[in-house]
Coordinates of C-alpha atoms and ligand atoms in Angstrom, one line a residue:
M1 CA 0.1 0.1 0.1
D2 CA 1.3 3.7 -0.3
G3 CA 1.4 5.9 1.8
D4 CA 0.8 8.8 0.2
T5 CA -2.5 10.7 0.1
I6 CA -4.5 10.8 -2.4
V7 CA -7.1 13.1 -4.1
A8 CA -9.2 13.4 -6.9
L9 CA -12.8 15.3 -8.2
S10 CA -15.4 12.4 -7.6
T11 CA -17.7 13.7 -9.7
P12 CA -18.3 14.7 -13.1
P13 CA -16.1 17.5 -14.5
G14 CA -18.2 20.2 -15.7
E15 CA -20.8 23.1 -13.8
S16 CA -23.3 21.2 -11.4
G17 CA -24.6 22.1 -8.2
I18 CA -22.3 20.5 -5.6
A19 CA -19.1 19.0 -6.6
V20 CA -17.6 16.3 -4.6
V21 CA -14.0 16.2 -3.8
R22 CA -12.4 13.2 -2.1
I23 CA -9.0 13.6 0.0
S24 CA -7.5 10.2 0.9
G25 CA -4.3 8.8 3.3
P26 CA -2.3 9.5 6.5
E27 CA -2.4 13.2 5.7
A28 CA -5.8 13.7 5.1
V29 CA -7.1 15.1 7.7
A30 CA -3.2 17.8 8.0
I31 CA -4.2 18.7 4.6
L32 CA -7.8 19.4 5.6
D33 CA -6.6 21.9 8.6
G34 CA -4.0 23.3 6.1
L35 CA -7.1 24.5 4.3
V36 CA -8.9 26.3 6.8
S37 CA -5.8 27.9 8.4
G38 CA -5.8 25.9 11.5
A39 CA -6.4 22.3 13.5
G40 CA -10.1 22.0 13.6
V41 CA -12.0 20.4 15.1
W42 CA -12.8 17.5 13.0
T43 CA -16.2 15.5 14.7
P44 CA -15.9 12.0 12.4
N45 CA -19.2 11.2 9.9
T46 CA -20.3 15.4 10.9
V47 CA -20.8 17.6 8.5
H48 CA -18.8 21.0 9.1
K49 CA -19.6 23.3 7.0
V50 CA -15.9 25.8 6.2
T51 CA -14.2 28.6 4.3
M52 CA -11.3 26.7 2.5
R53 CA -8.3 29.4 1.7
D54 CA -5.4 29.3 -0.6
R55 CA -1.6 29.5 0.6
G56 CA -2.1 33.3 0.5
G57 CA -5.1 33.5 2.7
E58 CA -7.3 34.0 -0.1
P59 CA -11.0 32.6 -0.2
V60 CA -11.5 29.5 -2.6
D61 CA -15.2 28.7 -1.2
E62 CA -17.5 27.6 1.5
V63 CA -17.6 24.6 1.3
L64 CA -19.0 21.3 3.6
A65 CA -16.3 19.3 4.7
T66 CA -16.5 15.5 6.6
V67 CA -13.7 13.6 8.0
R68 CA -14.2 9.6 8.1
R69 CA -11.4 8.2 10.1
A70 CA -9.0 5.2 10.1
P71 CA -10.5 2.2 9.3
N72 CA -14.1 3.9 9.2
S73 CA -14.1 4.7 6.0
Y74 CA -14.7 3.6 2.5
T75 CA -11.4 3.0 1.6
G76 CA -10.3 1.9 5.0
E77 CA -7.9 4.8 5.6
D78 CA -8.6 8.7 7.0
L79 CA -11.3 10.0 4.5
V80 CA -12.0 13.8 3.7
E81 CA -15.3 14.5 1.5
I82 CA -15.5 18.1 0.7
S83 CA -18.7 19.3 -1.2
C84 CA -17.8 22.0 -2.7
H85 CA -19.1 24.6 -5.1
G86 CA -19.8 22.6 -8.6
S87 CA -17.4 25.2 -10.2
M88 CA -14.0 23.6 -12.6
Q89 CA -12.4 27.1 -11.4
V90 CA -13.5 26.0 -7.4
V91 CA -12.4 22.5 -7.6
G92 CA -9.1 23.3 -9.4
D93 CA -7.9 25.9 -7.8
L94 CA -8.8 23.1 -4.4
I95 CA -7.1 20.7 -5.9
E96 CA -4.4 22.6 -6.4
E97 CA -3.9 23.6 -2.4
I98 CA -4.6 20.1 -1.7
I99 CA -1.5 18.8 -3.9
G100 CA 0.5 22.3 -2.8
R101 CA 0.5 20.6 1.2
G102 CA 1.0 17.0 0.2
G103 CA -1.3 15.3 -1.7
R104 CA -1.3 13.2 -5.1
T105 CA -3.5 12.8 -8.2
A106 CA -5.2 9.9 -7.6
G107 CA -4.8 7.2 -10.2
K108 CA -8.2 5.7 -12.0
G109 CA -10.3 3.6 -9.4
E110 CA -7.2 4.1 -6.8
F111 CA -10.2 4.9 -3.9
T112 CA -11.4 1.3 -5.2
K113 CA -8.0 0.0 -4.9
R114 CA -7.7 0.8 -1.2
A115 CA -11.0 -0.4 0.4
F116 CA -10.0 -3.3 -1.7
L117 CA -6.3 -3.6 0.0
N118 CA -7.3 -2.7 2.8
G119 CA -9.9 -5.4 3.2
K120 CA -13.0 -3.2 3.2
L121 CA -14.6 -4.7 -0.7
D122 CA -13.0 -8.4 -2.2
L123 CA -11.6 -7.9 -5.6
A124 CA -16.0 -9.4 -6.7
Q125 CA -17.5 -6.4 -4.9
A126 CA -14.5 -4.1 -6.0
E127 CA -15.4 -4.7 -9.7
A128 CA -19.3 -4.1 -9.2
V129 CA -18.4 -1.0 -8.3
A130 CA -17.2 -0.2 -11.6
D131 CA -20.4 -1.9 -13.4
L132 CA -22.9 -0.1 -10.5
I133 CA -21.4 3.2 -12.0
S134 CA -21.6 2.5 -15.6
A135 CA -25.1 0.9 -14.9
E136 CA -27.2 2.0 -17.5
T137 CA -30.8 -0.5 -16.9
K138 CA -32.2 -1.7 -13.5
L139 CA -31.2 -5.0 -14.3
Q140 CA -27.1 -3.8 -14.4
R141 CA -27.9 -1.8 -11.6
R142 CA -28.8 -5.5 -9.9
V143 CA -27.1 -7.5 -10.6
A144 CA -24.2 -4.8 -9.4
L145 CA -25.6 -4.1 -6.9
E146 CA -26.0 -7.9 -5.6
H147 CA -21.9 -8.2 -6.3
L148 CA -21.2 -5.9 -4.5
G149 CA -23.4 -7.1 -1.7
G150 CA -21.1 -9.9 -1.6
G151 CA -23.5 -11.9 -3.4
L152 CA -21.2 -14.0 -5.9
S153 CA -17.9 -13.7 -3.2
A154 CA -20.7 -15.5 -0.9
K155 CA -21.1 -18.6 -3.2
V156 CA -17.7 -18.1 -4.4
R157 CA -16.4 -18.8 -0.5
E158 CA -18.7 -21.9 -0.5
I159 CA -17.0 -23.5 -2.3
E160 CA -13.7 -22.4 -1.6
E161 CA -14.4 -23.5 2.3
A162 CA -15.7 -26.9 1.1
L163 CA -12.7 -27.7 -0.8
L164 CA -10.0 -26.8 2.2
G165 CA -12.5 -28.5 4.7
Q166 CA -11.3 -31.6 2.3
L167 CA -7.9 -30.3 2.3
V168 CA -7.5 -30.4 5.7
L169 CA -8.5 -33.9 6.0
V170 CA -6.2 -35.3 2.7
E171 CA -3.2 -33.4 4.6
V172 CA -3.6 -34.6 7.8
S173 CA -3.4 -38.0 5.8
I174 CA -0.2 -37.6 4.3
D175 CA 0.4 -36.8 7.3
F176 CA 0.1 -39.6 8.9
T177 CA 1.2 -42.3 6.4
E178 CA 3.1 -44.0 7.9
E179 CA 0.7 -45.3 10.7
E180 CA -1.5 -46.2 7.1
I181 CA -4.4 -44.1 9.2
T182 CA -6.8 -42.7 6.6
T183 CA -8.7 -39.7 7.0
Y184 CA -10.7 -38.9 4.3
D185 CA -13.0 -41.2 2.3
P186 CA -12.7 -41.1 -1.1
A187 CA -16.3 -41.5 -2.5
E188 CA -17.2 -38.9 -0.3
V189 CA -13.8 -36.4 -1.6
G190 CA -15.5 -37.8 -5.4
R191 CA -18.7 -36.1 -4.1
I192 CA -18.0 -33.4 -2.7
A193 CA -15.9 -32.3 -5.9
G194 CA -18.7 -33.4 -8.3
D195 CA -21.2 -31.9 -5.6
L196 CA -18.7 -28.5 -6.4
R197 CA -18.6 -28.8 -10.1
R198 CA -21.8 -28.1 -10.4
R199 CA -21.8 -25.2 -8.5
I200 CA -19.7 -23.7 -10.5
G201 CA -21.3 -24.7 -13.3
G202 CA -24.1 -22.9 -12.5
L203 CA -21.7 -20.3 -11.7
L204 CA -20.8 -20.5 -15.4
E205 CA -23.3 -20.4 -16.8
S206 CA -24.3 -16.8 -16.3
E207 CA -20.8 -15.8 -18.0
V208 CA -22.0 -15.6 -21.6
A209 CA -25.5 -13.5 -20.8
G210 CA -22.8 -11.4 -18.4
G211 CA -20.3 -10.0 -20.9
K212 CA -22.9 -9.3 -22.3
L213 CA -24.5 -7.6 -19.8
R214 CA -21.8 -5.1 -19.1
R215 CA -20.3 -5.3 -23.0
G216 CA -23.7 -4.4 -24.6
I217 CA -24.9 -6.4 -27.9
R218 CA -24.3 -4.7 -31.4
V219 CA -27.1 -4.6 -33.6
T220 CA -26.7 -4.2 -37.5
I221 CA -29.7 -2.8 -39.4
L222 CA -29.0 -3.7 -43.2
G223 CA -30.3 -4.5 -46.5
P224 CA -30.9 -2.9 -49.9
R225 CA -30.9 0.7 -50.4
N226 CA -34.4 2.9 -49.3
A227 CA -35.4 -0.8 -47.8
G228 CA -36.3 2.3 -44.6
K229 CA -33.6 0.6 -42.5
S230 CA -33.0 3.8 -41.5
S231 CA -36.5 4.9 -40.8
L232 CA -36.0 1.6 -38.6
Y233 CA -33.4 2.7 -36.6
N234 CA -34.9 6.3 -35.8
A235 CA -38.2 4.5 -34.7
L236 CA -36.3 2.3 -32.4
L237 CA -34.6 4.9 -31.0
G238 CA -37.4 7.3 -31.1
E239 CA -35.8 10.0 -32.5
E240 CA -34.9 11.8 -35.9
R241 CA -31.6 10.7 -36.2
A242 CA -30.5 9.2 -39.4
I243 CA -31.7 11.1 -42.4
V244 CA -35.0 9.2 -44.4
S245 CA -35.5 10.2 -47.9
S246 CA -37.1 8.7 -51.0
I247 CA -34.1 8.7 -53.0
P248 CA -31.5 5.8 -52.9
G249 CA -28.0 5.8 -50.9
T250 CA -29.0 8.4 -48.9
T251 CA -27.3 6.8 -45.3
R252 CA -23.4 6.4 -46.4
D253 CA -22.0 6.6 -43.2
L254 CA -22.1 3.6 -40.4
L255 CA -24.2 5.6 -37.4
R256 CA -24.5 4.4 -33.7
E257 CA -26.8 4.2 -30.6
R258 CA -27.9 2.9 -27.8
I259 CA -30.5 1.7 -26.8
H260 CA -32.0 -0.3 -24.4
I261 CA -34.2 -3.8 -24.3
G262 CA -34.9 -6.4 -21.4
G263 CA -32.5 -4.7 -19.4
F264 CA -29.4 -4.9 -22.6
T265 CA -27.5 -3.0 -23.7
Y266 CA -28.0 -2.6 -27.5
Y267 CA -25.5 -0.7 -29.4
L268 CA -28.0 -0.6 -32.7
E269 CA -26.3 0.5 -35.8
D270 CA -27.4 2.5 -39.5
T271 CA -26.0 1.4 -42.8
A272 CA -25.7 2.1 -45.9
G273 CA -27.9 0.5 -48.4
I274 CA -26.4 -2.1 -50.0
G275 CA -26.7 -2.4 -54.5
E276 CA -25.4 -2.2 -57.2
T277 CA -24.1 1.5 -57.6
G278 CA -21.2 3.5 -60.0
C279 CA -20.8 5.7 -56.9
E280 CA -17.8 5.9 -55.1
I281 CA -18.7 7.4 -51.6
E282 CA -21.7 4.6 -51.7
E283 CA -19.5 1.8 -53.1
K284 CA -17.3 3.5 -49.7
G285 CA -20.2 3.0 -47.3
M286 CA -20.8 0.1 -48.4
S287 CA -17.5 -1.7 -47.8
I288 CA -18.3 -0.7 -44.4
S289 CA -21.4 -2.3 -44.2
R290 CA -20.5 -5.3 -45.1
K291 CA -17.5 -5.3 -42.4
A292 CA -20.1 -4.8 -40.0
A293 CA -22.7 -7.6 -41.0
E294 CA -19.6 -9.7 -40.7
E295 CA -18.0 -8.4 -37.2
T296 CA -21.6 -7.9 -35.7
D297 CA -23.9 -10.2 -32.9
L298 CA -27.1 -9.4 -34.5
I299 CA -28.1 -8.7 -38.1
V300 CA -31.8 -7.1 -39.2
F301 CA -31.9 -7.7 -43.1
V302 CA -34.4 -5.2 -44.1
I303 CA -36.4 -5.6 -47.2
D304 CA -39.0 -3.1 -49.3
G305 CA -41.8 -5.6 -48.3
S306 CA -43.9 -3.8 -50.6
I307 CA -42.5 -4.0 -53.8
D308 CA -41.5 -7.6 -56.2
W309 CA -37.8 -7.2 -53.8
A310 CA -36.3 -10.1 -55.0
G311 CA -34.5 -8.7 -57.8
T312 CA -33.7 -6.2 -54.6
I313 CA -32.0 -8.2 -52.3
G314 CA -29.9 -10.3 -54.8
D315 CA -26.8 -12.2 -52.9
E316 CA -26.7 -9.2 -51.0
T317 CA -27.8 -11.2 -47.9
A318 CA -25.5 -14.2 -48.4
I319 CA -23.4 -12.0 -46.4
C320 CA -25.9 -12.2 -43.3
G321 CA -25.0 -15.6 -41.5
R322 CA -28.4 -17.1 -40.7
G323 CA -27.4 -18.4 -37.5
K324 CA -27.5 -14.0 -36.5
T325 CA -29.8 -12.6 -39.0
L326 CA -33.2 -11.5 -38.6
F327 CA -35.2 -11.2 -41.3
V328 CA -37.8 -8.1 -41.6
L329 CA -40.5 -7.2 -44.6
N330 CA -40.8 -3.5 -44.3
K331 CA -43.7 -1.2 -45.2
R332 CA -45.9 -3.6 -44.4
D333 CA -48.8 -0.7 -44.9
L334 CA -48.5 -0.2 -48.3
G335 CA -49.7 -4.0 -48.2
L336 CA -46.9 -6.5 -48.8
H337 CA -45.8 -7.9 -52.2
I338 CA -45.3 -11.8 -50.6
S339 CA -46.4 -12.9 -47.7
A340 CA -44.3 -13.4 -44.7
E341 CA -44.7 -17.1 -44.7
R342 CA -43.5 -17.4 -47.8
T343 CA -40.5 -14.6 -47.7
A344 CA -39.4 -16.5 -44.8
G345 CA -39.8 -20.1 -47.3
I346 CA -38.4 -18.3 -50.0
L347 CA -35.8 -17.1 -47.8
G348 CA -34.9 -20.7 -45.8
V349 CA -35.9 -19.4 -42.3
E350 CA -38.2 -20.0 -39.9
R351 CA -39.5 -16.8 -39.5
V352 CA -39.6 -13.7 -41.3
V353 CA -41.4 -10.3 -39.5
A354 CA -43.8 -7.5 -41.4
I355 CA -43.6 -4.6 -40.0
S356 CA -44.0 -0.3 -40.9
A357 CA -41.1 1.4 -39.8
A358 CA -43.3 4.6 -40.8
N359 CA -46.0 3.4 -38.5
A360 CA -44.0 1.9 -36.0
E361 CA -45.9 -1.0 -36.4
G362 CA -44.3 -4.6 -34.8
L363 CA -41.5 -3.2 -33.4
D364 CA -42.8 -5.1 -30.2
E365 CA -42.1 -8.1 -32.2
L366 CA -39.2 -6.9 -33.1
R367 CA -37.5 -5.8 -30.0
Q368 CA -38.8 -9.3 -28.9
W369 CA -37.2 -10.9 -31.2
I370 CA -33.9 -9.1 -31.2
Y371 CA -33.8 -10.0 -27.8
E372 CA -34.6 -13.5 -28.3
G373 CA -31.5 -13.4 -30.6
T374 CA -29.0 -11.9 -28.7
V375 CA -29.7 -13.3 -24.9
M376 CA -32.5 -14.8 -24.4
G377 CA -32.3 -18.6 -23.1
E378 CA -29.5 -17.1 -20.5
T379 CA -31.2 -14.2 -19.3
G380 CA -33.6 -16.2 -16.9
E381 CA -30.9 -17.0 -14.4
I382 CA -29.3 -14.0 -14.4
A383 CA -32.7 -12.4 -13.4
R384 CA -33.2 -14.4 -10.9
E385 CA -30.1 -15.2 -9.1
R386 CA -28.6 -11.2 -9.9
I387 CA -25.7 -13.5 -10.2
A388 CA -23.2 -12.5 -13.7
V389 CA -19.7 -13.8 -13.6
N390 CA -17.3 -11.4 -15.7
A391 CA -14.9 -13.1 -17.8
R392 CA -11.7 -12.7 -15.2
Q393 CA -14.3 -14.5 -13.3
G394 CA -15.3 -16.5 -15.4
A395 CA -11.4 -17.8 -16.4
A396 CA -10.8 -18.5 -12.6
L397 CA -13.8 -20.7 -12.2
R398 CA -12.7 -22.8 -15.0
E399 CA -10.0 -23.3 -13.9
A400 CA -10.7 -24.0 -11.2
D401 CA -13.1 -26.9 -12.7
E402 CA -10.1 -27.8 -14.3
A403 CA -8.9 -28.5 -11.2
L404 CA -11.9 -30.9 -10.1
V405 CA -11.8 -32.8 -13.0
R406 CA -8.1 -33.7 -13.0
L407 CA -9.1 -34.0 -8.9
L408 CA -11.7 -36.7 -10.2
D409 CA -9.8 -38.6 -12.4
A410 CA -7.0 -38.6 -9.7
L411 CA -9.5 -40.4 -6.9
G412 CA -10.4 -42.9 -9.7
Q413 CA -6.6 -44.3 -10.4
G414 CA -6.6 -44.3 -6.8
A415 CA -4.0 -41.9 -6.2
P416 CA -1.8 -40.9 -3.7
A417 CA -3.3 -38.4 -0.9
E418 CA -0.3 -36.0 -2.5
I419 CA -1.9 -35.7 -5.5
L420 CA -5.2 -34.8 -4.1
S421 CA -3.8 -32.4 -2.2
L422 CA -2.2 -30.6 -4.9
E423 CA -5.9 -30.7 -7.4
I424 CA -7.4 -29.5 -4.2
R425 CA -5.4 -26.4 -3.5
A426 CA -5.8 -25.9 -6.9
A427 CA -9.3 -25.4 -7.0
A428 CA -9.2 -23.6 -4.0
E429 CA -6.5 -20.9 -5.4
A430 CA -8.3 -20.5 -8.3
C431 CA -11.6 -19.8 -6.9
G432 CA -9.3 -17.4 -4.7
K433 CA -8.9 -15.4 -7.7
V434 CA -12.2 -14.3 -8.0
T435 CA -12.8 -12.9 -4.7
G436 CA -8.8 -11.6 -4.7
R437 CA -7.6 -13.6 -2.3
S438 CA -5.2 -14.9 -4.6
V439 CA -4.6 -12.1 -7.2
T440 CA -1.4 -10.4 -8.5
D441 CA 0.2 -6.8 -8.5
D442 CA -0.3 -7.0 -12.5
L443 CA -3.8 -8.6 -12.2
L444 CA -4.7 -5.9 -9.7
D445 CA -3.5 -3.0 -12.3
T446 CA -5.5 -4.5 -15.2
I447 CA -8.7 -4.6 -13.1
F448 CA -8.4 -1.2 -12.0
S449 CA -8.0 0.2 -14.6
R450 CA -11.2 0.2 -15.9
F451 CA -12.3 2.7 -13.2
C452 CA -12.7 6.7 -13.6
I453 CA -10.7 8.5 -11.8
G454 CA -12.3 9.7 -8.3
K455 CA -13.9 6.7 -7.6
Ligands
GTP501 N1 -44.4 3.5 -46.6 C1 -44.0 3.7 -45.8 N2 -42.7 3.9 -46.4 C2 -41.5 4.1 -45.7 C3 -41.5 3.1 -44.5 N3 -40.3 2.6 -44.2 C4 -39.1 3.9 -44.8 N4 -40.2 4.2 -45.6 C5 -39.9 5.5 -46.4 O1 -38.8 5.1 -47.8 C6 -37.9 5.6 -47.6 C7 -36.9 5.0 -48.0 O2 -36.7 5.0 -46.5 P1 -35.2 5.2 -45.4 O3 -35.5 5.2 -44.2 O4 -34.4 6.1 -45.6 O5 -34.7 3.7 -46.3 P2 -32.9 3.2 -46.3 O6 -33.2 1.9 -46.1 O7 -32.2 4.2 -44.9 O8 -32.2 3.9 -47.1 P3 -30.5 3.5 -47.4 O9 -30.2 4.9 -46.1 O10 -31.1 4.7 -49.1 O11 -30.5 2.6 -47.9 C8 -38.0 6.9 -47.5 O12 -39.2 7.8 -49.0 C9 -39.0 6.5 -45.9 O13 -40.4 7.4 -45.9 C10 -42.8 2.5 -44.0 O14 -42.7 1.9 -43.0 N5 -43.9 2.9 -44.8
MG502 MG1 -30.7 5.2 -44.6

């Protein structure tokens, strides 16, 4: 742990009613004394109204200051929280004064990193802080809050404790090999290992959806020119974001905005229409569309259903992976040239949805379909348990599971206690990576670099 005292603005920069500057570390209170030009009586956890001055004695701002004493603070250190007026000049001057008095600008997530290093939070909880800050939907907030409350940590710790319980018995047996005493029951070890694998498997089931819950899901609207892609894009966004016109080739660049469906964040993209054109700009737009089609999670392929569209889609659908493409017939308000069912037959897909982007018809069905096509089947568990492991936690749990597989193998071959102990220990160590009991400095740096400054 660095013994220095860190400072940062913990609210977003810019003009606001109030801004909060935090100071954490051994010098926090001494710095506060300096800011009010004299030793103050700082009753912990009490709000003090004070005038802060620069080193020339000139007032900088009237603020509310709260002191929390180590170890009873977020960071586990002496922590000063200053609520000042939300002017960037005030904040800048205050931070400058604090640095002039021995404070140092905090790195990303350094307050939370200190909280972790001082045992106030475990690693899964610290990661949940970042998730909670970036939560945009209720589901994201609920999962983050469950993890912050120790929900995931508790489940992993139970697994770890069961492993350690067996480890003790197996290791005692190693010490007593001379006497030929067996302190453990291989069948029981096997039964427990099997049970723990099931529990780990349950947690891992949430990993894919957990990744999507945190990262968001990319959905690209694709199709021939003039099919109504931009109209659909706007309708799903609920605002006139993209230019719509009856001239084919209106959209040239890729547009991207966020929408939320079922508690997940979707990055919805509008693209340039695909088709024959002599226009260099449109060609460039199309090559961006094709690249997006390859990389995206889900394609919504829009066809103008009011016309004899067969010739318009050519082999464009070939660039769409069948597994990740939803076909939509647009402009149903004008009457469909061919029904949705027949279209599905022609395209060789199970389902086609008919909509009217102009009249916002069929959009709920399409939203539901987008949700089904991307996360359905993986989310039930998350919604119920509010547990969604992230990639790092997933990797650690898989490592634990692999050790358990080797343990079961060893048991099957009647391996000696030394081997069993090795694998049980490996599984427990891997679990420890989730809660942060066994982590390296490099890993910590990677994790906390995801944070913003001031958290
Ligand atoms: N009647 C009707 N017209 C629509 C509908 N959706 C789009 N249009 C019209 O179709 C034309 C093309 O719409 P856009 O949304 O610009 O089509 P696009 O697929 O983005 O076209 P490009 O950007 O040129 O590839 C416009 O005149 C729209 O008003 C619909 O559901 N019903
Ligand atoms: Mg368009």
